[in-house]
Coordinates of C-alpha atoms in Angstrom, one line a residue:
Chain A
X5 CA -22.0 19.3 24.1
X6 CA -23.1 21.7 21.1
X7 CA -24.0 19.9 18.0
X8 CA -21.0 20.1 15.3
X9 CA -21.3 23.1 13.0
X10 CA -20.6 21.4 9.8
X11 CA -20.1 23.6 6.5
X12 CA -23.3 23.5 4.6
X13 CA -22.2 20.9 1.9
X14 CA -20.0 19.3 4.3
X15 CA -18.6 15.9 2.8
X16 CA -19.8 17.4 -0.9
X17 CA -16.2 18.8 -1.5
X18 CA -16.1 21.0 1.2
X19 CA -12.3 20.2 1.6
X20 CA -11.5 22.2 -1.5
X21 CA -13.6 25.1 -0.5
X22 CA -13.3 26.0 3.4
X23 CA -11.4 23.0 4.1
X24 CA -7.2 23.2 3.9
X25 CA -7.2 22.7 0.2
X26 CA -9.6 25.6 -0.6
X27 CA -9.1 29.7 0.1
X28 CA -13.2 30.6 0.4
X29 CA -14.0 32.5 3.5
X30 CA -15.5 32.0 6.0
X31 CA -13.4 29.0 6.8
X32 CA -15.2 25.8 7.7
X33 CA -15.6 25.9 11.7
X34 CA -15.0 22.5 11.9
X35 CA -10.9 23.2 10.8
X36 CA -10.0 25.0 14.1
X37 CA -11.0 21.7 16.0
X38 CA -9.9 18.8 13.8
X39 CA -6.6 20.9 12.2
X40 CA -7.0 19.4 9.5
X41 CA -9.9 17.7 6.7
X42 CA -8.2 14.5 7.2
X43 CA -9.1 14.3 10.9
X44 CA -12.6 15.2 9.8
X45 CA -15.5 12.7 10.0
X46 CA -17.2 13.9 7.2
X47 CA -14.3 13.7 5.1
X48 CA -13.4 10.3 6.1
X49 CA -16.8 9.2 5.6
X50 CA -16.5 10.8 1.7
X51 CA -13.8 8.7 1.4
X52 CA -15.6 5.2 1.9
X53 CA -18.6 6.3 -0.4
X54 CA -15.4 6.8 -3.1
X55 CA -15.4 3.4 -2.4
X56 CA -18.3 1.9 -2.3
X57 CA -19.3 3.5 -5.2
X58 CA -20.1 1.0 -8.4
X59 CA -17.8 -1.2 -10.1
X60 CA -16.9 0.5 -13.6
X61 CA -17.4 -1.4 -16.6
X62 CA -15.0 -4.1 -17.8
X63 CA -13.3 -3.4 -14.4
X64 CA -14.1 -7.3 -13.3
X65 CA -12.9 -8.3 -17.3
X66 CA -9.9 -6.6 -16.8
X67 CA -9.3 -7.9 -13.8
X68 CA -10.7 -11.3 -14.0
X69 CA -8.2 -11.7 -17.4
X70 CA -5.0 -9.9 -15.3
X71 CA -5.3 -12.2 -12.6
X72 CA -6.1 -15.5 -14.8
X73 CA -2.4 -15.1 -16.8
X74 CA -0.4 -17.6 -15.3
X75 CA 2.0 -16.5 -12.4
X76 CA 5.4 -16.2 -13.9
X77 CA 4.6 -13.3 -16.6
X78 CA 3.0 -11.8 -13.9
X79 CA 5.9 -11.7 -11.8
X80 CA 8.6 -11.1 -14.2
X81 CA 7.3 -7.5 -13.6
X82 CA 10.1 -5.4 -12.2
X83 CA 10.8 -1.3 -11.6
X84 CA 12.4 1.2 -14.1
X85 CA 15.9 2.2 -12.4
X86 CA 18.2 5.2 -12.8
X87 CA 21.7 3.9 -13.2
X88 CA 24.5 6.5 -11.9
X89 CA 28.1 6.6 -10.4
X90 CA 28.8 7.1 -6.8
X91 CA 32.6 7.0 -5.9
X92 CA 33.6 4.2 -7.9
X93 CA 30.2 2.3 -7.9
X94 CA 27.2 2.1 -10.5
X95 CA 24.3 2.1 -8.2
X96 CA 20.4 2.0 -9.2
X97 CA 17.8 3.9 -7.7
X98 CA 14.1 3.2 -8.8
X99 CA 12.9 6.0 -10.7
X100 CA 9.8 6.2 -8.6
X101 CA 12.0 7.8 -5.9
X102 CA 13.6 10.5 -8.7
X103 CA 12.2 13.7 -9.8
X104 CA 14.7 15.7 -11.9
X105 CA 18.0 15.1 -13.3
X106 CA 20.0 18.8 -12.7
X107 CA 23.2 20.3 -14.1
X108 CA 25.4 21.1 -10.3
X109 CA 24.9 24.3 -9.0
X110 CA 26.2 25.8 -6.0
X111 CA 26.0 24.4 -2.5
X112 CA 25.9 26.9 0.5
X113 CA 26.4 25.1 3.7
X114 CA 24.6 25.7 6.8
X115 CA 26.8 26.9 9.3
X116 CA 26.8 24.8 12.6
X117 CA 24.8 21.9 10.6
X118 CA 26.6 20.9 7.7
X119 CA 27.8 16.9 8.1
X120 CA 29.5 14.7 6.0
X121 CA 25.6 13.7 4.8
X122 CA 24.2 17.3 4.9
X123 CA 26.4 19.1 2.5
X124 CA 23.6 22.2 3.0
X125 CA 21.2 23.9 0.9
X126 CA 21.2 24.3 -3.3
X127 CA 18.3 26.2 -5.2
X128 CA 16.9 24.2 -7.8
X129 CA 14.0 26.2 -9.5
X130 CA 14.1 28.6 -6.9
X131 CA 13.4 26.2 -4.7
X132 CA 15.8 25.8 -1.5
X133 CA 16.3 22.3 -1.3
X134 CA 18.6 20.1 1.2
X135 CA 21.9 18.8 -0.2
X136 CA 23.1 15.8 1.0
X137 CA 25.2 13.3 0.5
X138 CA 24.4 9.8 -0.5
X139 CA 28.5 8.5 -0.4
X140 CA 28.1 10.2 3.0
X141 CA 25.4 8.4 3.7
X142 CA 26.4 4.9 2.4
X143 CA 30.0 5.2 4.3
X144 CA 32.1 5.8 0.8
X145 CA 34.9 7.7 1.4
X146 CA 35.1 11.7 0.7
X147 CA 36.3 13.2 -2.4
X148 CA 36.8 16.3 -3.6
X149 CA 36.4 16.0 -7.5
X150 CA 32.8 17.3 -7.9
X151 CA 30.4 15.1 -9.8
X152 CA 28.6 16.0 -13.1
X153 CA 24.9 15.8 -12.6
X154 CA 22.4 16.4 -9.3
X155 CA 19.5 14.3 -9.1
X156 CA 16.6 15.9 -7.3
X157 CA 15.1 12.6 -5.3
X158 CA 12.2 12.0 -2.5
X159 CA 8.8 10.4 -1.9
X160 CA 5.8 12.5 -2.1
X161 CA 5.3 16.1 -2.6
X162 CA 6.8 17.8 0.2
X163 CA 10.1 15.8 0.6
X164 CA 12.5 16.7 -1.8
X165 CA 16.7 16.5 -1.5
X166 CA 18.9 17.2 -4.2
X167 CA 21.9 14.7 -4.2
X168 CA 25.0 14.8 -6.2
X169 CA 26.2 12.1 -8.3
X170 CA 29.7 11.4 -10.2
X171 CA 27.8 10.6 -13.5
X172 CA 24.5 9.0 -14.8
X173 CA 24.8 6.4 -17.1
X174 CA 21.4 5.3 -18.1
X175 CA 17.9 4.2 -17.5
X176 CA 17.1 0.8 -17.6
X177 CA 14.5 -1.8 -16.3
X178 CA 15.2 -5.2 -13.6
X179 CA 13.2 -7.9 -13.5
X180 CA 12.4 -9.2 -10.1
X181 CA 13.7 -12.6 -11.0
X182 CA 17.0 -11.0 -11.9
X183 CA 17.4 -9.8 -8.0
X184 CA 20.2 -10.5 -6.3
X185 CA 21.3 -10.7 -2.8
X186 CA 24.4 -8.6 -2.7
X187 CA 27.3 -10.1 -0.9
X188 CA 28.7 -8.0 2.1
X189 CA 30.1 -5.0 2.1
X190 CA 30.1 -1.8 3.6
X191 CA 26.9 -0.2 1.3
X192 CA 24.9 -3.6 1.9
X193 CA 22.8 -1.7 4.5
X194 CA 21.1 0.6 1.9
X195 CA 20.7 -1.8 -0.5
X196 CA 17.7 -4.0 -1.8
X197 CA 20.5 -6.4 -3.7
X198 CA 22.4 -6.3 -6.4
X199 CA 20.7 -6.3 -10.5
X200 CA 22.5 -6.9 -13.8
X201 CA 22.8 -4.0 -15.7
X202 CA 25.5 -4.1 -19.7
X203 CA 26.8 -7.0 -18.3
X204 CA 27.8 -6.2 -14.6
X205 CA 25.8 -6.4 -11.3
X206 CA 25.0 -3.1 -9.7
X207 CA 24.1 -2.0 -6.4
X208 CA 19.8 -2.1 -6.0
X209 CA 19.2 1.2 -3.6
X210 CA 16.0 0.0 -1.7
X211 CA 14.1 3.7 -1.7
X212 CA 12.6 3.3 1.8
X213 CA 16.3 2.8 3.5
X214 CA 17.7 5.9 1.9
X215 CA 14.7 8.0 2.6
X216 CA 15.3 6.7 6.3
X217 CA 18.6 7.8 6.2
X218 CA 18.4 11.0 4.6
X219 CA 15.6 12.1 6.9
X220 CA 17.9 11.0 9.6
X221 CA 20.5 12.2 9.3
X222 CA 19.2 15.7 9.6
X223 CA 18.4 14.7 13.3
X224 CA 22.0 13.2 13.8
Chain B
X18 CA -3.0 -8.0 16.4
X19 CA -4.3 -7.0 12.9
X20 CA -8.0 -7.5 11.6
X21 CA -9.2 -6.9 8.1
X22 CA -12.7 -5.4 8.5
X23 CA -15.5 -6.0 6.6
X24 CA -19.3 -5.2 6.6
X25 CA -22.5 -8.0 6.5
X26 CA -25.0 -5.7 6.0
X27 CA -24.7 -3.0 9.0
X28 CA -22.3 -4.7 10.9
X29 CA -18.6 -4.5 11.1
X30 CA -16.5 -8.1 11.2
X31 CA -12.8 -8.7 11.1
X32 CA -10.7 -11.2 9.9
X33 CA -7.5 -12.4 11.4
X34 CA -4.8 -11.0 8.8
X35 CA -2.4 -14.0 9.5
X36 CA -4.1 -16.2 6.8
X37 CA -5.2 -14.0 4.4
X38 CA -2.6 -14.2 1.3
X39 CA -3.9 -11.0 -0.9
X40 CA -6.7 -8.5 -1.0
X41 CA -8.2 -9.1 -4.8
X42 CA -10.5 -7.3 -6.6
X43 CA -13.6 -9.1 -8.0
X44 CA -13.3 -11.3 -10.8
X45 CA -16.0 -13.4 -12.6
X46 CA -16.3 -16.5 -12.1
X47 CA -17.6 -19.9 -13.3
X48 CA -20.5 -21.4 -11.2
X49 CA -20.0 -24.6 -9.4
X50 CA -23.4 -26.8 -10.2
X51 CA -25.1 -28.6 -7.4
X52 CA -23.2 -26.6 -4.7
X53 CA -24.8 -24.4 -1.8
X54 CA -26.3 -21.0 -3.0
X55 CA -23.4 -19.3 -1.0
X56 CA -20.3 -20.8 -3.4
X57 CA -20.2 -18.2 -6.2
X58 CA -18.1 -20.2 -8.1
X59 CA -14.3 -21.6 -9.3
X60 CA -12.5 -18.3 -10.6
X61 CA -9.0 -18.5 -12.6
X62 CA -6.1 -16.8 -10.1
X63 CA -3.0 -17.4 -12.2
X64 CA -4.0 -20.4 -13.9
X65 CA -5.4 -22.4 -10.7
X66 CA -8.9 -22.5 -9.7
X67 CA -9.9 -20.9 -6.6
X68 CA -13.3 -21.4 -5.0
X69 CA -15.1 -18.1 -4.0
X70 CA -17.3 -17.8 -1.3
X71 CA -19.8 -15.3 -0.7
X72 CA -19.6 -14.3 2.9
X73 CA -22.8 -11.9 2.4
X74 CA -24.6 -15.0 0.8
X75 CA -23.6 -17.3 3.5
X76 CA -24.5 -14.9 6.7
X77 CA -27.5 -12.9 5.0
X78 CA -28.9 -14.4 2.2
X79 CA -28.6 -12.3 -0.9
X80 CA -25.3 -11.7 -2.5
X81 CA -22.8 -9.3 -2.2
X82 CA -23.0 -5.6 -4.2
X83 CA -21.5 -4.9 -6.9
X84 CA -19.2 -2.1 -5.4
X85 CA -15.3 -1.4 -5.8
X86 CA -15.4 -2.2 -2.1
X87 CA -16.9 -5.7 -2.5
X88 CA -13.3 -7.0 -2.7
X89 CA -12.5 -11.3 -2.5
X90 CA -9.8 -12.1 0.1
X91 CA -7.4 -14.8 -0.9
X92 CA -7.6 -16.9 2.1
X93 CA -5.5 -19.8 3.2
X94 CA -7.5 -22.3 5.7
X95 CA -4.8 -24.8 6.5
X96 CA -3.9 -26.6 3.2
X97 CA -6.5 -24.9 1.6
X98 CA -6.7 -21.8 -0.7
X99 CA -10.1 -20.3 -0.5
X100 CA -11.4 -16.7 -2.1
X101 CA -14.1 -15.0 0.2
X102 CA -16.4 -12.1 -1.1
X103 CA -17.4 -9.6 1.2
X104 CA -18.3 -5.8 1.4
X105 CA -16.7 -2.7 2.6
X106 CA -13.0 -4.2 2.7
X107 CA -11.5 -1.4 3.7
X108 CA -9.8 -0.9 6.6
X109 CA -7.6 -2.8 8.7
X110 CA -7.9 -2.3 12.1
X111 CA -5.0 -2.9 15.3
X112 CA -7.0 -4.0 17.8
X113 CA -6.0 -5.7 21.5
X114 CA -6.9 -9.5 21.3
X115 CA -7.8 -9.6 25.5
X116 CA -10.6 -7.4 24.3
X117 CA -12.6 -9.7 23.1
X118 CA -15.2 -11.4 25.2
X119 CA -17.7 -14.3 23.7
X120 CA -20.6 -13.1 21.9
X121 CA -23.1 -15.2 24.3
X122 CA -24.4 -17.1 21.5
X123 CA -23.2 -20.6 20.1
X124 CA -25.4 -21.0 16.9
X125 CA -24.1 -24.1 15.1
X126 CA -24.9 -22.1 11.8
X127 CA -23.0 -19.5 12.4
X128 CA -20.1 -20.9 14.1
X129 CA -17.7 -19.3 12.1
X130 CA -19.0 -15.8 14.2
X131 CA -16.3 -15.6 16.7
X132 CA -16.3 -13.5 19.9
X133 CA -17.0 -9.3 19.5
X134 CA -15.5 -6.3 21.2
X135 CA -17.0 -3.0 21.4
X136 CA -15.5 -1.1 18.6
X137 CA -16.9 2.7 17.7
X138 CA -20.1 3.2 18.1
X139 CA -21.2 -0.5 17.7
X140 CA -19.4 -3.9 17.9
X141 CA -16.5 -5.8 15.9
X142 CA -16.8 -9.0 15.8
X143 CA -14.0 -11.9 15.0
X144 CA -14.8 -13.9 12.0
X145 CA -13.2 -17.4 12.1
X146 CA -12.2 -18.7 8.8
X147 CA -11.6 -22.2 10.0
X148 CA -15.2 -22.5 10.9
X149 CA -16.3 -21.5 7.7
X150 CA -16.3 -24.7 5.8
X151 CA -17.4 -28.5 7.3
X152 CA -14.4 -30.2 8.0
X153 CA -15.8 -32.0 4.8
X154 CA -16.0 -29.7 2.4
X155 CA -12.3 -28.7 3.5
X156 CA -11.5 -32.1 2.6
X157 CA -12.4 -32.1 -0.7
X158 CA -11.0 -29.0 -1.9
X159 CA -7.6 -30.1 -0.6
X160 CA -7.7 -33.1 -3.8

């Protein structure tokens, strides 16, 4: 077996430069093997020296005085939430899930594809991206009155829908403590549980479900 | 079943992930007087003590680096909550339990060194937290 030809500063950044994240010719010959940096050795082993490398200073104050408050202030902590209409129901989505609130703008279906949950494509920034349906996906009935705002939703950087939404009525923070198990109904299965919000409960949309469910219903 | 891996000097280790409550990062903490050279001390998690051990101390004899990867591991040993310090946390690893054989070696000292199985290019081997601390000692801390 030939020894690995390894770019000359291999593990010194080489990812940004012949690597996937870099344009310099000539590529590293590495890529064509291991497709890509992540699968590389030397990038992996870059990674554990990141860390491994020394603590920072007043890292182990900080921590040491973040860990020493007593449990329940700790705890209280909760996740900033997007209040909006769907149908008839306030629901909340954590705003780690959100991107972009949008005016509507036109959805072109997808002939042969469009579902009750894919509605079809919409460009937001002249980006195409997928339009679905989240009362589609929660099982709420269909209606024709259009909604007033899109919300442009999905983990990471490469997935990205655009879903549209009767109304959004506010942004507002839950505390753990404050969560609820939501008592049965039809929605329960998206749901984390149910959070006070101006003096009503509403429905707690645990991001990992709808994700799931988005990105599965494309398959359907 | 799931192993937290760990490093004592070269070598790799795992620890069952069952008991282990959190992954922390390290925090100071007040020394113990009169106690063996590998207790680094009481620290404050939430407002109840926690005794640290340091697993590089114990096995090697000098104390665990100061890295970000030197990480204490909240550890519950039956009615016990215990913080061990160790290097290079991580990774955890799946790994088949059938493929572990014994090590070959029964040192009392070091009976908290459970069996190995060849893992990369060298060998993981099991570390047994219930093996760490005398029966004794457990019995204290549980007052």
């Amino acid at each position: 077996m030939n020894p690995v030809a390894y770019p000359p500063d291999a593990g010194r950044g080489c990812w940004s430069r012949v690597g996937v994240w870099g344009h310099e010719t000539p590529r590293c010959p590495v890529l064509s093997d291991v497709i890509h940096c992540r699968n590389c050795p030397m990038y992996r082993m870059a990674g554990r020296e990141v860390l491994d490398r020394p603590v920072p200073e007043q890292y182990r104050e900080a921590w040491t005085r973040a860990l020493g408050q007593p449990a329940t202030e700790r705890h209280a902590a909760g996740e900033n939430c997007m209040v909006f209409r769907l149908a008839d129901e306030a629901m909340a989505l954590p705003v780690s899930l959100l991107h972009m609130v949008v005016v509507p703008r036109a959805v072109h279906p997808l002939p042969r594809r469009s579902s009750p949950i894919l509605r079809g494509v919409a460009n937001v920034q002249g980006r195409l991206l997928l339009c679905m349906s989240l009362e589609g996906l929660m099982g709420f009935p269909a209606s024709a009155d259009r909604g007033r705002f899109m919300l442009v939703v999905g983990r990471g950087t490469d997935e990205r829908y655009v879903v549209e939404v009767k109304d959004v009525l506010g942004l507002f923070r839950y505390h753990v403590k404050d969560l609820q198990e939501s008592r049965l109904g039809p929605h329960i299965h998206f749901m984390r549980g149910v959070v006070p919000w101006s003096e009503r409960m509403v429905g707690l949309l645990d991001t990992d479900l709808v994700c799931q469910g988005l990105a599965g219903a494309l398959y359907a | 079943m799931l192993l937290l891996t760990f490093r004592l000097g070269a070598e790799r280790y795992g620890l069952d992930v069952a008991p282990v409550v959190r992954v922390l990062p390290q925090v100071e903490t007040r020394p113990v007087p009169g106690a063996p050279p590998w207790v680094r001390g009481l620290a404050n998690l939430e407002g109840a003590s926690l005794p640290v051990l340091d697993l590089c101390m114990l096995a090697l004899g000098r104390p665990a680096r100061d890295a970000m990867s030197t990480r204490l591991i909240q550890l519950r040993i039956g009615e016990v909550m215990v913080g061990l310090l160790a290097e290079s946390v991580n990774e955890v690893v799946r790994v088949d339990p059938s493929a572990f054989g014994s090590s070959g070696l029964d040192l009392p000292q070091t009976r908290y060194l459970g069996p190995v199985m060849a893992w990369e290019d060298g060998f993981l081997q099991k570390v047994e937290p219930a093996e760490l601390l005398p029966p004794e000692v457990l019995e204290l801390l549980k007052t």
